[in-house]
């Protein structure tokens, strides 16, 4: 009976405060299982204020990129906060830079491990700024030549290639930032994506009331145009729109192996 009573009190405090089970249990033990006293203990300890902030939505923040001096290892980070004001706050930016610097210095690539290392510091920053702070996503690239581009800390790109010319690799990264390709080439597009687009275009084409042969050609053309628009190699190069990115790379006999593009707050 006593165990049932204790569990009920812990859940009651948990539901009332959104504080973790262990902290609720400890507070209740200190308060002799008096709910109001336990709430006061959590308030005085700071847990109540912080835990509520952990669940508040985060829509602002920054994107950061960094590569190693050897240019064979790079990272891109999105870290979020609640307001634009906090995203420009000194300690928030120091914390964000500390993460990418640590990743590069230690050549870490396991996101879970990175989060564990910085969890305590993240919580301290929540107290300090009175805002929720969320390390939303981290990605790593390894390769012979990693290049990067950052636009106003809101769009970031890291790129793996065999391009030694840093100016040219930056232009490619800038293109990716501006043109938003989702895949390296058409062959990399998942079948499910093309199937969905085909279904959409068939519905649209039916409204034109053309014969079956013409409708089929229209759908094929629209799906092809769609696949080109989301494939890096098929996009017109922003520095020379008369040629595609693939054309430019072929002329220079260079290859892109992989890229990662983050945009602040984008749906993924």
CSV table of C-alpha atoms in Angstrom, one decimal:
chain,number,residue,atom,x,y,z
A,1,UNK,CA,0.0,0.0,0.0
A,2,UNK,CA,2.8,2.4,0.9
A,3,UNK,CA,4.6,1.8,-2.4
A,4,UNK,CA,1.4,2.5,-4.3
A,5,UNK,CA,1.0,5.8,-2.3
A,6,UNK,CA,4.5,6.9,-3.0
A,7,UNK,CA,4.2,6.1,-6.8
A,8,UNK,CA,0.9,8.0,-6.9
A,9,UNK,CA,2.5,11.1,-5.3
A,10,UNK,CA,5.5,10.9,-7.6
A,11,UNK,CA,3.3,10.8,-10.7
A,12,UNK,CA,1.2,13.6,-9.3
A,13,UNK,CA,4.2,15.8,-8.9
A,14,UNK,CA,5.6,14.8,-12.3
A,15,UNK,CA,2.3,15.7,-14.0
A,16,UNK,CA,2.1,19.0,-12.2
A,17,UNK,CA,5.7,20.1,-12.8
A,18,UNK,CA,7.0,18.2,-15.9
A,19,UNK,CA,10.1,17.5,-13.8
A,20,UNK,CA,11.8,14.1,-14.2
A,21,UNK,CA,10.7,11.1,-12.1
A,22,UNK,CA,14.0,10.9,-10.1
A,23,UNK,CA,14.0,14.6,-9.2
A,24,UNK,CA,10.3,14.3,-8.2
A,25,UNK,CA,11.1,11.3,-6.0
A,26,UNK,CA,14.0,13.1,-4.3
A,27,UNK,CA,12.0,16.2,-3.7
A,28,UNK,CA,9.1,14.3,-2.2
A,29,UNK,CA,11.4,12.4,0.1
A,30,UNK,CA,12.8,15.7,1.4
A,31,UNK,CA,9.3,17.0,1.8
A,32,UNK,CA,8.0,13.9,3.6
A,33,UNK,CA,5.7,13.4,0.6
A,34,UNK,CA,4.0,16.8,0.9
A,35,UNK,CA,3.3,17.9,-2.7
A,36,UNK,CA,3.3,21.7,-2.0
A,37,UNK,CA,6.6,21.4,-0.1
A,38,UNK,CA,8.1,19.3,-2.9
A,39,UNK,CA,7.1,21.9,-5.5
A,40,UNK,CA,8.8,24.6,-3.3
A,41,UNK,CA,12.0,22.4,-3.1
A,42,UNK,CA,12.0,22.0,-6.9
A,43,UNK,CA,11.5,25.8,-7.3
A,44,UNK,CA,14.3,26.6,-4.9
A,45,UNK,CA,16.7,24.1,-6.6
A,46,UNK,CA,16.0,25.6,-10.0
A,47,UNK,CA,14.8,22.2,-11.5
A,48,UNK,CA,11.2,23.3,-12.0
A,49,UNK,CA,12.1,26.4,-14.0
A,50,UNK,CA,14.6,24.6,-16.2
A,51,UNK,CA,12.6,21.5,-16.8
A,52,UNK,CA,9.7,23.4,-18.2
A,53,UNK,CA,12.0,25.2,-20.6
A,54,UNK,CA,13.3,21.9,-21.9
A,55,UNK,CA,9.9,21.3,-23.6
A,56,UNK,CA,9.4,24.8,-25.0
A,57,UNK,CA,9.6,25.0,-28.8
A,58,UNK,CA,12.9,26.2,-30.4
A,59,UNK,CA,12.6,27.9,-33.8
A,60,UNK,CA,15.6,30.3,-33.9
A,61,UNK,CA,19.3,29.6,-33.6
A,62,UNK,CA,22.4,29.2,-35.8
A,63,UNK,CA,24.0,26.9,-38.4
A,64,UNK,CA,27.8,26.4,-38.0
A,65,UNK,CA,30.3,24.6,-40.1
A,66,UNK,CA,34.0,23.8,-39.5
A,67,UNK,CA,36.7,21.7,-41.3
A,68,UNK,CA,40.0,20.4,-40.1
A,69,UNK,CA,43.3,22.0,-41.2
A,70,UNK,CA,44.0,18.9,-43.2
A,71,UNK,CA,40.6,19.4,-45.0
A,72,UNK,CA,39.7,15.8,-44.7
A,73,UNK,CA,37.2,16.1,-41.9
A,74,UNK,CA,34.3,18.5,-41.5
A,75,UNK,CA,31.1,19.0,-39.5
A,76,UNK,CA,27.9,21.0,-39.7
A,77,UNK,CA,25.7,21.8,-36.7
A,78,UNK,CA,22.2,23.2,-36.2
A,79,UNK,CA,21.6,24.5,-32.7
A,80,UNK,CA,18.3,26.1,-31.8
A,81,UNK,CA,16.9,28.5,-29.2
A,82,UNK,CA,13.6,30.2,-28.7
A,83,UNK,CA,14.3,33.8,-29.8
A,84,UNK,CA,16.4,35.6,-32.3
A,85,UNK,CA,17.8,37.7,-29.4
A,86,UNK,CA,19.2,34.5,-27.8
A,87,UNK,CA,20.7,33.3,-31.1
A,88,UNK,CA,22.9,36.4,-31.1
A,89,UNK,CA,23.8,36.2,-27.4
A,90,UNK,CA,27.5,35.8,-26.7
A,91,UNK,CA,27.3,32.7,-24.5
A,92,UNK,CA,25.0,30.9,-26.9
A,93,UNK,CA,27.5,31.5,-29.7
A,94,UNK,CA,30.5,30.5,-27.6
A,95,UNK,CA,28.7,27.3,-26.7
A,96,UNK,CA,27.8,26.6,-30.4
A,97,UNK,CA,31.4,27.2,-31.6
A,98,UNK,CA,32.7,25.1,-28.7
A,99,UNK,CA,30.8,22.1,-30.0
A,100,UNK,CA,32.1,22.3,-33.6
A,101,UNK,CA,35.6,23.0,-32.4
A,102,UNK,CA,35.5,20.0,-30.1
A,103,UNK,CA,34.2,17.7,-32.9
A,104,UNK,CA,37.0,18.8,-35.3
A,105,UNK,CA,39.8,18.6,-32.6
A,106,UNK,CA,38.8,15.1,-31.5
A,107,UNK,CA,37.5,13.9,-34.8
A,108,UNK,CA,34.3,12.7,-33.3
A,109,UNK,CA,31.6,11.4,-35.6
A,110,UNK,CA,29.1,9.7,-33.2
A,111,UNK,CA,26.2,12.2,-32.6
A,112,UNK,CA,25.0,10.5,-29.5
A,113,UNK,CA,28.4,10.8,-27.9
A,114,UNK,CA,28.7,14.4,-28.8
A,115,UNK,CA,25.3,15.2,-27.2
A,116,UNK,CA,26.3,13.4,-24.0
A,117,UNK,CA,29.5,15.4,-23.7
A,118,UNK,CA,27.7,18.7,-23.9
A,119,UNK,CA,24.5,17.9,-22.1
A,120,UNK,CA,25.4,19.3,-18.8
A,121,UNK,CA,26.7,22.5,-20.4
A,122,UNK,CA,23.5,22.8,-22.4
A,123,UNK,CA,21.4,22.6,-19.3
A,124,UNK,CA,23.5,25.3,-17.6
A,125,UNK,CA,23.0,27.6,-20.6
A,126,UNK,CA,19.2,27.0,-20.3
A,127,UNK,CA,19.3,28.4,-16.8
A,128,UNK,CA,21.6,31.3,-17.9
A,129,UNK,CA,19.5,32.4,-20.9
A,130,UNK,CA,16.1,31.4,-19.5
A,131,UNK,CA,15.4,29.8,-22.9
A,132,UNK,CA,15.3,26.2,-24.2
A,133,UNK,CA,18.4,25.2,-26.1
A,134,UNK,CA,18.3,22.3,-28.5
A,135,UNK,CA,21.2,20.7,-30.3
A,136,UNK,CA,19.0,19.8,-33.2
A,137,UNK,CA,21.3,17.9,-35.6
A,138,UNK,CA,25.0,17.3,-36.3
A,139,UNK,CA,26.5,15.7,-39.4
A,140,UNK,CA,30.1,14.7,-40.3
A,141,UNK,CA,31.9,14.4,-43.6
A,142,UNK,CA,35.2,12.7,-44.3
A,143,UNK,CA,37.2,12.7,-47.5
A,144,UNK,CA,40.2,14.0,-49.4
A,145,UNK,CA,38.9,17.6,-49.7
A,146,UNK,CA,36.2,19.0,-47.5
A,147,UNK,CA,35.0,22.5,-48.2
A,148,UNK,CA,32.3,24.6,-46.6
A,149,UNK,CA,30.1,27.6,-47.1
A,150,UNK,CA,28.0,29.5,-44.5
A,151,UNK,CA,25.4,32.1,-45.2
A,152,UNK,CA,24.4,34.4,-42.3
A,153,UNK,CA,24.6,31.4,-39.9
A,154,UNK,CA,21.2,30.4,-41.4
A,155,UNK,CA,22.3,28.1,-44.3
A,156,UNK,CA,25.3,25.9,-44.2
A,157,UNK,CA,27.0,23.5,-46.6
A,158,UNK,CA,29.8,21.0,-46.3
A,159,UNK,CA,31.1,19.3,-49.4
A,160,UNK,CA,33.3,16.3,-50.1
A,161,UNK,CA,35.2,16.3,-53.4
A,162,UNK,CA,38.5,16.0,-55.2
A,163,UNK,CA,38.6,19.7,-55.9
A,164,UNK,CA,41.9,21.2,-54.6
A,165,UNK,CA,40.9,24.7,-55.8
A,166,UNK,CA,39.3,26.3,-52.7
A,167,UNK,CA,37.7,29.0,-54.7
A,168,UNK,CA,36.0,26.6,-57.1
A,169,UNK,CA,34.9,24.3,-54.3
A,170,UNK,CA,33.4,27.3,-52.4
A,171,UNK,CA,31.4,28.3,-55.6
A,172,UNK,CA,30.0,24.8,-55.7
A,173,UNK,CA,29.1,25.0,-52.0
A,174,UNK,CA,27.5,28.4,-52.6
A,175,UNK,CA,25.5,26.9,-55.5
A,176,UNK,CA,24.2,24.1,-53.1
A,177,UNK,CA,23.2,26.7,-50.5
A,178,UNK,CA,21.3,28.8,-53.1
A,179,UNK,CA,19.7,26.1,-55.3
A,180,UNK,CA,18.8,23.5,-52.6
A,181,UNK,CA,19.6,20.2,-54.4
A,182,UNK,CA,18.5,17.2,-52.4
A,183,UNK,CA,20.5,14.6,-54.2
A,184,UNK,CA,23.9,14.3,-55.9
A,185,UNK,CA,22.4,13.1,-59.3
A,186,UNK,CA,19.2,11.6,-60.7
A,187,UNK,CA,20.4,8.0,-60.0
A,188,UNK,CA,20.5,8.9,-56.2
A,189,UNK,CA,16.8,9.8,-56.1
A,190,UNK,CA,14.8,7.1,-54.2
A,191,UNK,CA,12.2,5.3,-56.3
A,192,UNK,CA,9.5,6.3,-53.8
A,193,UNK,CA,10.2,10.0,-54.4
A,194,UNK,CA,9.8,9.6,-58.2
A,195,UNK,CA,6.7,7.4,-57.8
A,196,UNK,CA,5.0,10.0,-55.6
A,197,UNK,CA,5.9,12.8,-58.1
A,198,UNK,CA,4.6,10.6,-61.0
A,199,UNK,CA,1.3,10.1,-59.2
A,200,UNK,CA,1.0,13.9,-58.7
A,201,UNK,CA,1.7,14.7,-62.3
A,202,UNK,CA,-0.8,12.1,-63.5
A,203,UNK,CA,-3.5,13.7,-61.5
A,204,UNK,CA,-2.6,17.1,-63.0
A,205,UNK,CA,-2.4,15.8,-66.5
A,206,UNK,CA,-5.8,14.2,-66.4
A,207,UNK,CA,-7.4,17.6,-66.0
A,208,UNK,CA,-5.9,18.6,-69.4
A,209,UNK,CA,-8.1,15.9,-71.1
A,210,UNK,CA,-5.5,14.9,-73.6
A,211,UNK,CA,-5.3,11.4,-75.2
A,212,UNK,CA,-3.4,8.7,-73.3
A,213,UNK,CA,-0.2,9.0,-75.5
A,214,UNK,CA,0.1,12.7,-75.0
A,215,UNK,CA,-0.7,12.5,-71.3
A,216,UNK,CA,2.1,9.9,-70.8
A,217,UNK,CA,4.6,12.2,-72.5
A,218,UNK,CA,3.5,15.2,-70.4
A,219,UNK,CA,3.9,13.2,-67.2
A,220,UNK,CA,7.3,11.8,-68.2
A,221,UNK,CA,8.5,15.3,-69.1
A,222,UNK,CA,7.3,16.8,-65.8
A,223,UNK,CA,8.9,14.0,-63.7
A,224,UNK,CA,12.2,14.4,-65.6
A,225,UNK,CA,12.1,18.2,-65.0
A,226,UNK,CA,11.4,17.6,-61.3
A,227,UNK,CA,14.2,15.1,-61.0
A,228,UNK,CA,16.7,17.5,-62.6
A,229,UNK,CA,15.6,20.3,-60.3
A,230,UNK,CA,16.5,18.4,-57.2
A,231,UNK,CA,19.7,16.8,-58.5
A,232,UNK,CA,22.9,18.8,-58.1
A,233,UNK,CA,24.5,17.6,-61.3
A,234,UNK,CA,21.6,18.6,-63.5
A,235,UNK,CA,21.0,22.1,-62.0
A,236,UNK,CA,22.2,25.1,-64.0
A,237,UNK,CA,25.3,26.4,-62.3
A,238,UNK,CA,24.7,29.7,-60.6
A,239,UNK,CA,28.0,31.1,-61.9
A,240,UNK,CA,27.2,30.1,-65.5
A,241,UNK,CA,23.6,29.2,-66.0
A,242,UNK,CA,24.3,28.1,-69.6
A,243,UNK,CA,25.9,25.0,-68.2
A,244,UNK,CA,24.9,22.5,-65.5
A,245,UNK,CA,27.0,21.7,-62.4
A,246,UNK,CA,27.7,18.3,-64.0
A,247,UNK,CA,29.0,20.0,-67.2
A,248,UNK,CA,31.3,22.3,-65.3
A,249,UNK,CA,32.7,19.4,-63.3
A,250,UNK,CA,33.2,17.3,-66.4
A,251,UNK,CA,35.2,20.1,-68.1
A,252,UNK,CA,37.4,20.4,-65.1
A,253,UNK,CA,37.6,16.6,-64.6
A,254,UNK,CA,36.5,16.9,-61.0
A,255,UNK,CA,34.1,15.0,-58.9
A,256,UNK,CA,31.7,15.7,-56.0
A,257,UNK,CA,31.3,12.7,-53.7
A,258,UNK,CA,28.8,13.9,-51.1
A,259,UNK,CA,27.3,17.1,-49.7
A,260,UNK,CA,25.2,18.1,-46.7
A,261,UNK,CA,23.0,21.2,-46.6
A,262,UNK,CA,21.4,22.6,-43.5
A,263,UNK,CA,18.9,25.4,-43.4
A,264,UNK,CA,17.8,26.8,-40.1
A,265,UNK,CA,14.4,25.5,-39.0
A,266,UNK,CA,13.7,23.5,-42.2
A,267,UNK,CA,11.5,20.5,-42.1
A,268,UNK,CA,13.5,17.3,-42.3
